[in-house]
mmCIF file of C-alpha atoms in Angstrom:
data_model
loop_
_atom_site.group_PDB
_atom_site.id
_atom_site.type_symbol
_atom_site.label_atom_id
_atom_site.label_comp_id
_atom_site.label_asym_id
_atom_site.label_seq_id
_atom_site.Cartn_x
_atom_site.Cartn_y
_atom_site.Cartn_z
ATOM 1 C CA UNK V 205 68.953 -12.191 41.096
ATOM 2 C CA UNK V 206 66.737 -13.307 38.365
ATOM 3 C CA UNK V 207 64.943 -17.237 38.794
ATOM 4 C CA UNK V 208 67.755 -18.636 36.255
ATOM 5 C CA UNK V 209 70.592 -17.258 38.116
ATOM 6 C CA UNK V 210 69.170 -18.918 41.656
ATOM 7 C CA UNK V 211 68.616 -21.909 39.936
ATOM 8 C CA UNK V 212 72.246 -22.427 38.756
ATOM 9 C CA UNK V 213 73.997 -21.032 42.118
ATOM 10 C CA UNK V 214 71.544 -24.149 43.964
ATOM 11 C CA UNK V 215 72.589 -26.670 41.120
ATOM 12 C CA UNK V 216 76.412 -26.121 41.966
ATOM 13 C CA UNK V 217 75.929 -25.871 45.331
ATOM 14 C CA UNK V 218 74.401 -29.213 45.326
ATOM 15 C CA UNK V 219 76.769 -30.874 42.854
ATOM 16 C CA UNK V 220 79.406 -29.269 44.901
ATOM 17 C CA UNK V 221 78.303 -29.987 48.580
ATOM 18 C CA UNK V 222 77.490 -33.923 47.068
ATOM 19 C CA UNK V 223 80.528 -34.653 45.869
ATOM 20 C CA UNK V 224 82.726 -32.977 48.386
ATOM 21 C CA UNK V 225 80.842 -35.216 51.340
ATOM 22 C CA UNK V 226 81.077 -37.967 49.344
ATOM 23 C CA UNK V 227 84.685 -38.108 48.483
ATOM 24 C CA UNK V 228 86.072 -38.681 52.018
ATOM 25 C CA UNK V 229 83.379 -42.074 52.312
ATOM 26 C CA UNK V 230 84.752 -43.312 48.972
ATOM 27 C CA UNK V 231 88.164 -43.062 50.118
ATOM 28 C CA UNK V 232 87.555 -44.938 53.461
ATOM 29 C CA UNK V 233 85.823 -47.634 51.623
ATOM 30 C CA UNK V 234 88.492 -47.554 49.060
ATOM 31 C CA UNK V 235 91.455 -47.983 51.563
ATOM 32 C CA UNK V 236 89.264 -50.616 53.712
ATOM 33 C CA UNK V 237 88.609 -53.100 50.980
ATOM 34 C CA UNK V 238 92.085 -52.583 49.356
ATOM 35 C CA UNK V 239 90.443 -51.099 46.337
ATOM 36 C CA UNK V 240 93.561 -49.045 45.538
ATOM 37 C CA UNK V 241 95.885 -47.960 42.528
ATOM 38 C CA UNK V 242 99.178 -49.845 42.399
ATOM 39 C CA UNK V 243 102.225 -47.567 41.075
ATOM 40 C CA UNK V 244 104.195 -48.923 38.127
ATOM 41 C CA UNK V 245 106.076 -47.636 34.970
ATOM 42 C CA UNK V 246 103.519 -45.665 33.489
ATOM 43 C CA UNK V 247 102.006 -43.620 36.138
ATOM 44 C CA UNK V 248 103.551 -40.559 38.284
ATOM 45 C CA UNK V 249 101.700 -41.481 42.026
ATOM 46 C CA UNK V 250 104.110 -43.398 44.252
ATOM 47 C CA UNK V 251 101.335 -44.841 47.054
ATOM 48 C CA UNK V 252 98.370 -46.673 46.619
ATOM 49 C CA UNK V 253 96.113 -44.476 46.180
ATOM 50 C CA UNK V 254 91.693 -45.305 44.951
ATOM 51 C CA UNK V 255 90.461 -44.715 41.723
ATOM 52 C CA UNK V 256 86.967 -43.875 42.545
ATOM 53 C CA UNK V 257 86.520 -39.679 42.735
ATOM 54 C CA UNK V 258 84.536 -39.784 39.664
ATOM 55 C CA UNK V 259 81.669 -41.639 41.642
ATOM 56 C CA UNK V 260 81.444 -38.809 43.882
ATOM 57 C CA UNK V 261 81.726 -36.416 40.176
ATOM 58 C CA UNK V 262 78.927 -38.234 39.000
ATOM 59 C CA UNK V 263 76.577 -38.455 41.976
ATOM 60 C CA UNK V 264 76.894 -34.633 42.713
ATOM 61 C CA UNK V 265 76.417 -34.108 38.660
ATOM 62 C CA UNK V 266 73.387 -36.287 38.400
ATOM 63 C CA UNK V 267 71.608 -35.562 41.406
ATOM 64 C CA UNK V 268 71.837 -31.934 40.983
ATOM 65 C CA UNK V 269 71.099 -31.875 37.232
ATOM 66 C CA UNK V 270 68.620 -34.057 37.668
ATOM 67 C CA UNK V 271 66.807 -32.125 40.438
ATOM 68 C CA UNK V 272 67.255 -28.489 38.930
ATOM 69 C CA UNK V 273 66.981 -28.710 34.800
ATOM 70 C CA UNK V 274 65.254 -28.885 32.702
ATOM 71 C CA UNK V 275 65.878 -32.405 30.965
ATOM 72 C CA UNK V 276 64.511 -31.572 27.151
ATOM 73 C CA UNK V 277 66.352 -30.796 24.541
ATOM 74 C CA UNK V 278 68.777 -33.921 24.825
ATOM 75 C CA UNK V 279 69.295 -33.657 28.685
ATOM 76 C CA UNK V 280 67.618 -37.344 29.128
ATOM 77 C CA UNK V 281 69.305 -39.191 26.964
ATOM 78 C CA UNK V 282 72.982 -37.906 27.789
ATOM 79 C CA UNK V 283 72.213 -38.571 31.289
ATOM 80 C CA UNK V 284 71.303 -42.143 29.724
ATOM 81 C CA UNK V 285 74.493 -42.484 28.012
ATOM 82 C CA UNK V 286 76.537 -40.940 31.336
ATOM 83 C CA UNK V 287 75.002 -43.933 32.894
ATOM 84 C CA UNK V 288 75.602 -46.551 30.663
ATOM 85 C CA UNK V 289 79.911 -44.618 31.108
ATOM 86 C CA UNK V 290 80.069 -44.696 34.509
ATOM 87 C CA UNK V 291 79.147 -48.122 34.940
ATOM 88 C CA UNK V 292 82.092 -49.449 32.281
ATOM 89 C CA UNK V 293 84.626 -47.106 34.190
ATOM 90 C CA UNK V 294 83.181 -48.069 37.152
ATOM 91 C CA UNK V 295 84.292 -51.591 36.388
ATOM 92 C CA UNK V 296 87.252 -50.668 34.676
ATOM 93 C CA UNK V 297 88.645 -49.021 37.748
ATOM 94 C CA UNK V 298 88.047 -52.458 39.849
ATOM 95 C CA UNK V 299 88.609 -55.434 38.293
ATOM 96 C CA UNK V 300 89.660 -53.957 34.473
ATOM 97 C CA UNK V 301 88.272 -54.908 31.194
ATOM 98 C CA UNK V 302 89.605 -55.028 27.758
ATOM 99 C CA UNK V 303 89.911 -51.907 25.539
ATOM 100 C CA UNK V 304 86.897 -53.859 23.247
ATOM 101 C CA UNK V 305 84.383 -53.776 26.188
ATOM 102 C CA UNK V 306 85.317 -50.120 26.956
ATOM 103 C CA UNK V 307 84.695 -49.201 23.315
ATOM 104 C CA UNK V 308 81.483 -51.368 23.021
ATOM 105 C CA UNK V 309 80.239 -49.135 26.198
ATOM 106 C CA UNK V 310 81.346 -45.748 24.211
ATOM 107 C CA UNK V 311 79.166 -47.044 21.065
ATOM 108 C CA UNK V 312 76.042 -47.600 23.355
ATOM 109 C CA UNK V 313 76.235 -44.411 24.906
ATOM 110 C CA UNK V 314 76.864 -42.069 21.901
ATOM 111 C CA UNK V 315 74.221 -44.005 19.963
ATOM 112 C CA UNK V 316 71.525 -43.069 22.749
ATOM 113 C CA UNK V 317 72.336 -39.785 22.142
ATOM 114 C CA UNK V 318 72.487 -39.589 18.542
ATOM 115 C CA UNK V 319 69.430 -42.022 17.269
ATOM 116 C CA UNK V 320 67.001 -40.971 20.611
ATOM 117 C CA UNK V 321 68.119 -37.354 20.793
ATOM 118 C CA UNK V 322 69.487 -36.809 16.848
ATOM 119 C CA UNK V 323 72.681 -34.895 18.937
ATOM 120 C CA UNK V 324 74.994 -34.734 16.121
ATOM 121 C CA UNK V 325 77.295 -32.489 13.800
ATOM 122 C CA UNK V 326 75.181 -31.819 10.827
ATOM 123 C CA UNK V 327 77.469 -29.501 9.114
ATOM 124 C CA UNK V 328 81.042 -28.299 8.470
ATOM 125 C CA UNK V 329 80.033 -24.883 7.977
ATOM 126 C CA UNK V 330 82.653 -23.953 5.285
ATOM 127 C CA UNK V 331 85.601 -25.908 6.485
ATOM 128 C CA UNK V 332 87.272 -27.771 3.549
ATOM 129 C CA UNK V 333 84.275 -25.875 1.375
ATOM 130 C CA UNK V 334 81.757 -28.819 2.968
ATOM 131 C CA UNK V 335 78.602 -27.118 4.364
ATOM 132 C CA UNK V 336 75.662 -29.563 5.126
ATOM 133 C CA UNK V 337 76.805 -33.139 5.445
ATOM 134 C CA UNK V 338 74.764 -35.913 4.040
ATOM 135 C CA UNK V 339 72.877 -38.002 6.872
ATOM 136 C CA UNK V 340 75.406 -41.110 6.926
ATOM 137 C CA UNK V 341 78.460 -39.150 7.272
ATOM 138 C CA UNK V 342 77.097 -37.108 10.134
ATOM 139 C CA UNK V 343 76.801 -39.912 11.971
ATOM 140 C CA UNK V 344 79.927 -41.239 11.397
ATOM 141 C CA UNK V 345 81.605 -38.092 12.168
ATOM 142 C CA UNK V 346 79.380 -37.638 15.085
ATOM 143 C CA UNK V 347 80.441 -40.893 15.882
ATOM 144 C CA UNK V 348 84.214 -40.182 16.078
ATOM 145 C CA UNK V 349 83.699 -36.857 17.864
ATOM 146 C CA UNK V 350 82.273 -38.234 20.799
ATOM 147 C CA UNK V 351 84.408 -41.376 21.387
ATOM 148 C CA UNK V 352 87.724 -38.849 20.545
ATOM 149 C CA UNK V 353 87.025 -36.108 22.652
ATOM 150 C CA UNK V 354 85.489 -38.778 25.362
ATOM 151 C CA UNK V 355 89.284 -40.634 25.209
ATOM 152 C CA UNK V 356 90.966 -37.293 24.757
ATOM 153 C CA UNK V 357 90.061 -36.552 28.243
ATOM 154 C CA UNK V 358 90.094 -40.181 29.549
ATOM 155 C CA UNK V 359 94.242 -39.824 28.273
ATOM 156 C CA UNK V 360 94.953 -36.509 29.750
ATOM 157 C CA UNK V 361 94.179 -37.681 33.536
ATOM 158 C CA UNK V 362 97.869 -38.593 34.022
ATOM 159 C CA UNK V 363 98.438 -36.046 36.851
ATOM 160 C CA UNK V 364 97.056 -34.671 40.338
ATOM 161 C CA UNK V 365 94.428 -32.195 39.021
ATOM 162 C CA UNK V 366 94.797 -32.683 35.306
ATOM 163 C CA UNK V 367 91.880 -33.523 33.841
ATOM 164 C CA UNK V 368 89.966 -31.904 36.323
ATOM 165 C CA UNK V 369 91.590 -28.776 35.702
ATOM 166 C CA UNK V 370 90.743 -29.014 31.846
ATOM 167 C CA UNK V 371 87.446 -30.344 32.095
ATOM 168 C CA UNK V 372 86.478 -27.069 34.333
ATOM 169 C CA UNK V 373 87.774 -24.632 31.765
ATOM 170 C CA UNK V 374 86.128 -26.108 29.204
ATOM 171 C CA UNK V 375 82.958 -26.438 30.846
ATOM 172 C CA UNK V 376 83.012 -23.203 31.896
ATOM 173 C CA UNK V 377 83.833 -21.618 29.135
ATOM 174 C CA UNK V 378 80.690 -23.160 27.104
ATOM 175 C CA UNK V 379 78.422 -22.929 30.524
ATOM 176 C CA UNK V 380 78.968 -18.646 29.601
ATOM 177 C CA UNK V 381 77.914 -19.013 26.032
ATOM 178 C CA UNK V 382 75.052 -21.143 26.331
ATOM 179 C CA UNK V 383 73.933 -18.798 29.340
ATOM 180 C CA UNK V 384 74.067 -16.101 27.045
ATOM 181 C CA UNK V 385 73.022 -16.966 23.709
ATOM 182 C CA UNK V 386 71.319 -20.243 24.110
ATOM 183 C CA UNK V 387 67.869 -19.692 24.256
ATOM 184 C CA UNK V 388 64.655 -22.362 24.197
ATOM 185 C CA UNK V 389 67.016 -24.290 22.650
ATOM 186 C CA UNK V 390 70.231 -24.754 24.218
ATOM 187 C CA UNK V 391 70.099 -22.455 27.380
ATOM 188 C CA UNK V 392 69.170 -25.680 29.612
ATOM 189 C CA UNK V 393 72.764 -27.082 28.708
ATOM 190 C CA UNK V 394 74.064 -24.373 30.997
ATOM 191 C CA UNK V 395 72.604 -26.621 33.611
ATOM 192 C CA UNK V 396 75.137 -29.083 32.254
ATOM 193 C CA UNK V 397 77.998 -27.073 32.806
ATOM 194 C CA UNK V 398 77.177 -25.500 36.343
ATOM 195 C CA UNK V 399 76.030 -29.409 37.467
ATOM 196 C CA UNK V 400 79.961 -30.332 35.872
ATOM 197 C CA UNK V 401 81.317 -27.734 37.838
ATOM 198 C CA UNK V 402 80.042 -27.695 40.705
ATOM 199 C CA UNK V 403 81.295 -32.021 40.970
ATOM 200 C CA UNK V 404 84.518 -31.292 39.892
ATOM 201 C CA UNK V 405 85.506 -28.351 42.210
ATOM 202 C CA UNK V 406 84.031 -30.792 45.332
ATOM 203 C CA UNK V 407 86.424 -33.397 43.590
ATOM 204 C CA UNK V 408 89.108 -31.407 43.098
ATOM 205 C CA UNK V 409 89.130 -30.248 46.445
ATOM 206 C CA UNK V 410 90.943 -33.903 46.859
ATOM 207 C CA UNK V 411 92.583 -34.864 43.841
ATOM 208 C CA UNK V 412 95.069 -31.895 43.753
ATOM 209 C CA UNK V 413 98.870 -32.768 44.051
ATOM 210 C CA UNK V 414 99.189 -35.082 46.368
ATOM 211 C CA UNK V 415 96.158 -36.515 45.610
ATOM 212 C CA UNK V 416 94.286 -38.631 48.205
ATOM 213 C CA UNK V 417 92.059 -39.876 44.958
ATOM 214 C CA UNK V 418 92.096 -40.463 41.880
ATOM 215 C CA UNK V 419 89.406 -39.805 39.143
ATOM 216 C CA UNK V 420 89.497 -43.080 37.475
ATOM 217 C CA UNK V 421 87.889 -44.051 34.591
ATOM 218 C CA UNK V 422 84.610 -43.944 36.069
ATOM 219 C CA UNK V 423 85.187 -40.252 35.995
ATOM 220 C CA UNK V 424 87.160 -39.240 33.037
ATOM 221 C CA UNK V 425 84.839 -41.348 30.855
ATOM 222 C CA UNK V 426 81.830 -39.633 31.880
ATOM 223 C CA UNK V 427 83.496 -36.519 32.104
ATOM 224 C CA UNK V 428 84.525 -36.617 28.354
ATOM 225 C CA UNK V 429 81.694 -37.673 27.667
ATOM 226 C CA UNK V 430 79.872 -34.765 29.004
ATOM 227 C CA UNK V 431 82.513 -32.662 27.796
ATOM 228 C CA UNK V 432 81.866 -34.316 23.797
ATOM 229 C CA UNK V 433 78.207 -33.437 23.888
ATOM 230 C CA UNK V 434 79.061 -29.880 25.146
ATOM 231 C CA UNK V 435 81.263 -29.131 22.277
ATOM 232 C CA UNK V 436 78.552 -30.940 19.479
ATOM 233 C CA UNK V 437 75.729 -28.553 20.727
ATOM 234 C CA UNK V 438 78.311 -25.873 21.464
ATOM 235 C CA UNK V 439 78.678 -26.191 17.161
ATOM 236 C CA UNK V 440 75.238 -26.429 16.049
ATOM 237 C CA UNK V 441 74.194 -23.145 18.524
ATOM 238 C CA UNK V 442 76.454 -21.330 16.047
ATOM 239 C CA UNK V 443 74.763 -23.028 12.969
ATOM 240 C CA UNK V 444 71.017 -22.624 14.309
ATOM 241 C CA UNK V 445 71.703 -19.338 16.405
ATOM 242 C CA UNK V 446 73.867 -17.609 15.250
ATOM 243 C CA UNK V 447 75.492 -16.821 18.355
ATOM 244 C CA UNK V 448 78.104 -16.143 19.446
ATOM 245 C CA UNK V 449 80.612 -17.058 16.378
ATOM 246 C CA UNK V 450 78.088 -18.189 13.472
ATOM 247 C CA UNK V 451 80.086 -20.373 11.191
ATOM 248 C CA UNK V 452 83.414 -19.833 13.053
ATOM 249 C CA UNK V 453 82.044 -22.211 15.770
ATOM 250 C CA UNK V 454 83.772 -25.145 15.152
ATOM 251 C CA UNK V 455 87.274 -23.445 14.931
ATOM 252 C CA UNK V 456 86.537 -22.096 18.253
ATOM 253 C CA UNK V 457 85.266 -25.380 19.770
ATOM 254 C CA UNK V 458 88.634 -27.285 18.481
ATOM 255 C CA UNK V 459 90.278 -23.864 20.597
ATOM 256 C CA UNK V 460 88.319 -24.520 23.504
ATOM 257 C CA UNK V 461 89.250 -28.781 23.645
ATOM 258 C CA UNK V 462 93.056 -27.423 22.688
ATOM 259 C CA UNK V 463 95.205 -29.135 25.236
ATOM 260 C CA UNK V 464 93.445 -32.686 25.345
ATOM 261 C CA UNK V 465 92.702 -32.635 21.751
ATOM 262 C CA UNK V 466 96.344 -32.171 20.905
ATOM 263 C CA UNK V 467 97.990 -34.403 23.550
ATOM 264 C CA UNK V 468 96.329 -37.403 22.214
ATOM 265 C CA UNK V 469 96.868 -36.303 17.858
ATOM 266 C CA UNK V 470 100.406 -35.781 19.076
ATOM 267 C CA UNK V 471 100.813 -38.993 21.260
ATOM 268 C CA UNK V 472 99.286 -41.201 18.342
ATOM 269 C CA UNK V 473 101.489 -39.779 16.158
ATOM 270 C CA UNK V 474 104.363 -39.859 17.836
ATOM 271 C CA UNK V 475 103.577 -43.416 18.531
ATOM 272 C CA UNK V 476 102.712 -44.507 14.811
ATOM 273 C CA UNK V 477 106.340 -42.477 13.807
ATOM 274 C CA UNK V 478 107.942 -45.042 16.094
ATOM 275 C CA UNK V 479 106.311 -47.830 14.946
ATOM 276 C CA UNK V 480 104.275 -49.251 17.970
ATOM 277 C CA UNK V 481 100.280 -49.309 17.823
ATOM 278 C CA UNK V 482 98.885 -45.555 18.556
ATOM 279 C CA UNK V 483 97.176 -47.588 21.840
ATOM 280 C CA UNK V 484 100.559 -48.418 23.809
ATOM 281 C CA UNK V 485 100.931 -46.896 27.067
ATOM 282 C CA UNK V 486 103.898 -45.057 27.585
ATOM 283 C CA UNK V 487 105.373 -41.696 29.515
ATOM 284 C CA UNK V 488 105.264 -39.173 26.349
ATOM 285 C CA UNK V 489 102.441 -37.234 27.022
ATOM 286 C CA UNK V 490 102.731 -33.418 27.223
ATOM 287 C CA UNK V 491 102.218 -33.781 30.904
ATOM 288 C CA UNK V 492 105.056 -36.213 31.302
ATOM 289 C CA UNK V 493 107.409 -33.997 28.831
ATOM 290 C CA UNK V 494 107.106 -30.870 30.957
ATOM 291 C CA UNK V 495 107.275 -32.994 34.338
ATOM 292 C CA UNK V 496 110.710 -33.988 32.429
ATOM 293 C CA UNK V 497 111.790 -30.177 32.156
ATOM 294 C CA UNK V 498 111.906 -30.069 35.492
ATOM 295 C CA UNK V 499 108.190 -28.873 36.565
ATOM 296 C CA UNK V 500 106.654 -29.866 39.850
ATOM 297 C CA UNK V 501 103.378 -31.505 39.119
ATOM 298 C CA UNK V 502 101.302 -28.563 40.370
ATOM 299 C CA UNK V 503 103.245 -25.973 38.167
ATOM 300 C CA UNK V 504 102.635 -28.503 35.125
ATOM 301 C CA UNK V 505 98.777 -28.514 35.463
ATOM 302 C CA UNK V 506 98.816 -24.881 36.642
ATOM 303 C CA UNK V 507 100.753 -23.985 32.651
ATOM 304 C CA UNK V 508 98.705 -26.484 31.039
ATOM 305 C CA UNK V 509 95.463 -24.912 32.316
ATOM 306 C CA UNK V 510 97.358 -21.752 31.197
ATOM 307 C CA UNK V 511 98.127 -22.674 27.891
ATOM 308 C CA UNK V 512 94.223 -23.987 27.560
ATOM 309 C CA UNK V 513 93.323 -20.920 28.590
ATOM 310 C CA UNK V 514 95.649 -18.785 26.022
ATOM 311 C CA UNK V 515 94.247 -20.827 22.956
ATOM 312 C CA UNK V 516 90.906 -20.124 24.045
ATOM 313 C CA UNK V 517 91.344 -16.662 24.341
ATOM 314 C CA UNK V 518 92.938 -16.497 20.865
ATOM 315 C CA UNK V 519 90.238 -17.820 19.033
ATOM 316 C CA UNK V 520 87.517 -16.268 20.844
ATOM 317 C CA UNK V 521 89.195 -12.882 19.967
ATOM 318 C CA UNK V 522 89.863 -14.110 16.367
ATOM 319 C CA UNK V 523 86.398 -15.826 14.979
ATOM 320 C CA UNK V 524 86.144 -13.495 12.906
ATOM 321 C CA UNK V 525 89.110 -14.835 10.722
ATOM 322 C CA UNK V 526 86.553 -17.836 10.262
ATOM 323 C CA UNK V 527 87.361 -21.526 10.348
ATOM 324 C CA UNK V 528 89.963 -22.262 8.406
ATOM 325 C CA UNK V 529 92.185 -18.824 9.273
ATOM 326 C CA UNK V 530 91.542 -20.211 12.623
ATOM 327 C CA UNK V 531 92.030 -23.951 12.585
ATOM 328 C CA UNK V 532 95.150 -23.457 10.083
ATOM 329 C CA UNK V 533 96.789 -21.150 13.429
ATOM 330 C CA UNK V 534 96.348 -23.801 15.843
ATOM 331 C CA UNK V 535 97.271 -26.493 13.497
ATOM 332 C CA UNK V 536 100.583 -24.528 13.009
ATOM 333 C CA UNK V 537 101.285 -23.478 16.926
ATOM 334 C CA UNK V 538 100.551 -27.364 17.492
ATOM 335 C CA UNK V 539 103.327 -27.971 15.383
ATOM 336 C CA UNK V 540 105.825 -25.703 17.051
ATOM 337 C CA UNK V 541 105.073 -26.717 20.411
ATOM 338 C CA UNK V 542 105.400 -30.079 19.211
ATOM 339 C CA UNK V 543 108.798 -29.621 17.641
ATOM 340 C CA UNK V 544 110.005 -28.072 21.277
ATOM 341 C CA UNK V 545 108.670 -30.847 23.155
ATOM 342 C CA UNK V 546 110.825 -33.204 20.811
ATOM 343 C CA UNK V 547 113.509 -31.426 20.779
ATOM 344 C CA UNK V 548 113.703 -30.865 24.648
ATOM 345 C CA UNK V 549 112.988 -34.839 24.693
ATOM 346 C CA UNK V 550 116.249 -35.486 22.961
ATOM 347 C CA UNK V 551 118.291 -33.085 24.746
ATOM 348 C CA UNK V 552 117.332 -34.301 27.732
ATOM 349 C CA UNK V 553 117.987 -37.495 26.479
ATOM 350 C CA UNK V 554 121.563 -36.716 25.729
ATOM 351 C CA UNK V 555 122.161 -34.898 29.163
ATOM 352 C CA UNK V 556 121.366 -37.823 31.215
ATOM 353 C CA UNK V 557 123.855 -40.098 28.771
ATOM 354 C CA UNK V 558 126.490 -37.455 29.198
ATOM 355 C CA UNK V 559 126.300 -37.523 33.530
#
């Protein structure tokens, strides 16, 4: 095994070994000073159960990443900015705090990233025929990438495993790429991945159904974080590189985020259609439609995961269509999975009138 490859196998084992160890201490704690998720309308658990996995994520992420890569090439600042996350979710998840705080903590964090490490999208490569974007808008755009996709995964921990789930196959899936093809300049953000990994399977190991812990937000926030910053460098490897999808790299990165990235377009929509603020909690995510079919909550992260993992695959074997062949596919099996989920909804709806 080359230096690289013993490198990465002791940076999960250490992310992994950390978090699984620390997971049962967090729950004790959790259950001893009553620091515990209440059930109500919205949610799926039916005990109190804590909120706090993603402190045992982020210690076996940041220890091990910290210990085994090489921290250039942005590394030090999005550990910065993971910081500056898990401290809001960490407060989030005990005492709560106001949507405004929570975004204020999201601006911080992505602009330590963009000013101090200039981590940003500086180009659509051909989609809409926009190629390099002036300085300002890449910013902005930058901007609303990483608070979307950070939220994107933040919404789609609604059940046992969920967001875990995703976040792995995402992670994964650009850990292989920027193994392969990311060179001086993005190779160390395999490090990244693996570190991700390697936290999230000693999570997981707890938070499948039924779960005796939650992620919270102190997790999902630095997760999607993680997960935002992934996918920006992910884009500019194809720009800079080359490899592995040249200008089809965005395309394939919207592929990649697929499930989280259209659970939260749909539920804002859906929301806005009905005339109540995109922000309102409610039980219409895709997680809670296909609980409603009759799934078990296993089986519904299990074809989630699934259906992550088709989309991926589709692009991946497609790039060569380019962006917007690509972008205009998903954009119109979105729309038909969409249209069954609503249709389903109201059929549903009209079966339980009926008995």
């Amino acid at each position: 095994m080359n230096p690289i490859g013993i490198q990465l196998g002791l940076s999960f084992l250490w992310a992994f070994l950390v978090a699984l160890f620390a997971v049962p201490s967090i729950i004790y704690i959790a259950h001893l000073k009553n620091m515990l998720d209440t059930p109500n309308v919205r949610t799926v658990h039916e005990s109190l159960t804590p909120r706090l996995g993603g402190v045992a994520v982020f210690a076996g992420y940041m220890s091990s990443l910290t210990i085994f890569a090489n921290l250039g090439n942005g590394i030090q600042e999005l550990l910065a900015g993971c910081i500056v996350l898990f401290f809001v979710g960490l407060k989030d998840d005990l005492v709560s705090i106001s949507v405004t705080k929570k975004f204020v903590g999201q601006l911080l964090a992505t602009g330590i990233v963009m000013i101090m490490a200039d981590i940003r999208v500086t180009s659509f490569q051909g989609i809409l025929g926009i190629e390099e974007l002036p300085i300002g808008i890449s910013y902005a755009f930058t901007f609303l990438a990483i608070v979307g996709i950070t939220n994107a995964i933040n919404l789609i921990d609604g059940l046992d495993g969920l967001a875990g789930t995703i976040v792995l196959i995402i992670a994964t899936t650009y850990g292989y790429y920027f193994l392969r093809y990311g060179g001086s300049s993005y190779g160390n953000y395999v490090f990244v991945s693996v570190c991700l990994i390697g936290g999230m399977l000693g999570f997981l190991r707890y938070n499948f159904h039924r779960a005796s812990i939650f992620m919270g937000d102190t997790g999902s926030l630095v997760c999607g974080f993680i997960v935002s910053i992934l996918t920006i460098q992910f884009i500019e490897m194809g720009l800079r590189v080359g490899q592995p999808f040249g200008s089809s790299s965005p395309a394939v990165a919207i592929g990649i985020l697929f499930v989280p990235l259209f659970d939260t377009l749909r539920i804002f929509i859906v929301r806005m259609i009905a005339g109540r603020s995109p922000f309102a909690p409610d039980k219409n995510h895709v997680h809670h439609r296909i609980l409603a079919m009759g799934f078990q909550q296993i089986s519904t992260v299990m074809l989630l995961g699934l259906l992550n993992l088709v989309v991926i695959l589709f692009v991946i074997n497609f790039a060569a269509l380019g962006n917007t062949w690509l972008i205009a596919g998903i954009v119109a099996f979105s729309l038909v999975l969409s249209i069954f989920l609503g249709v389903y909804q109201s059929r549903s709806a009209q079966q339980r009138v009926a008995s």
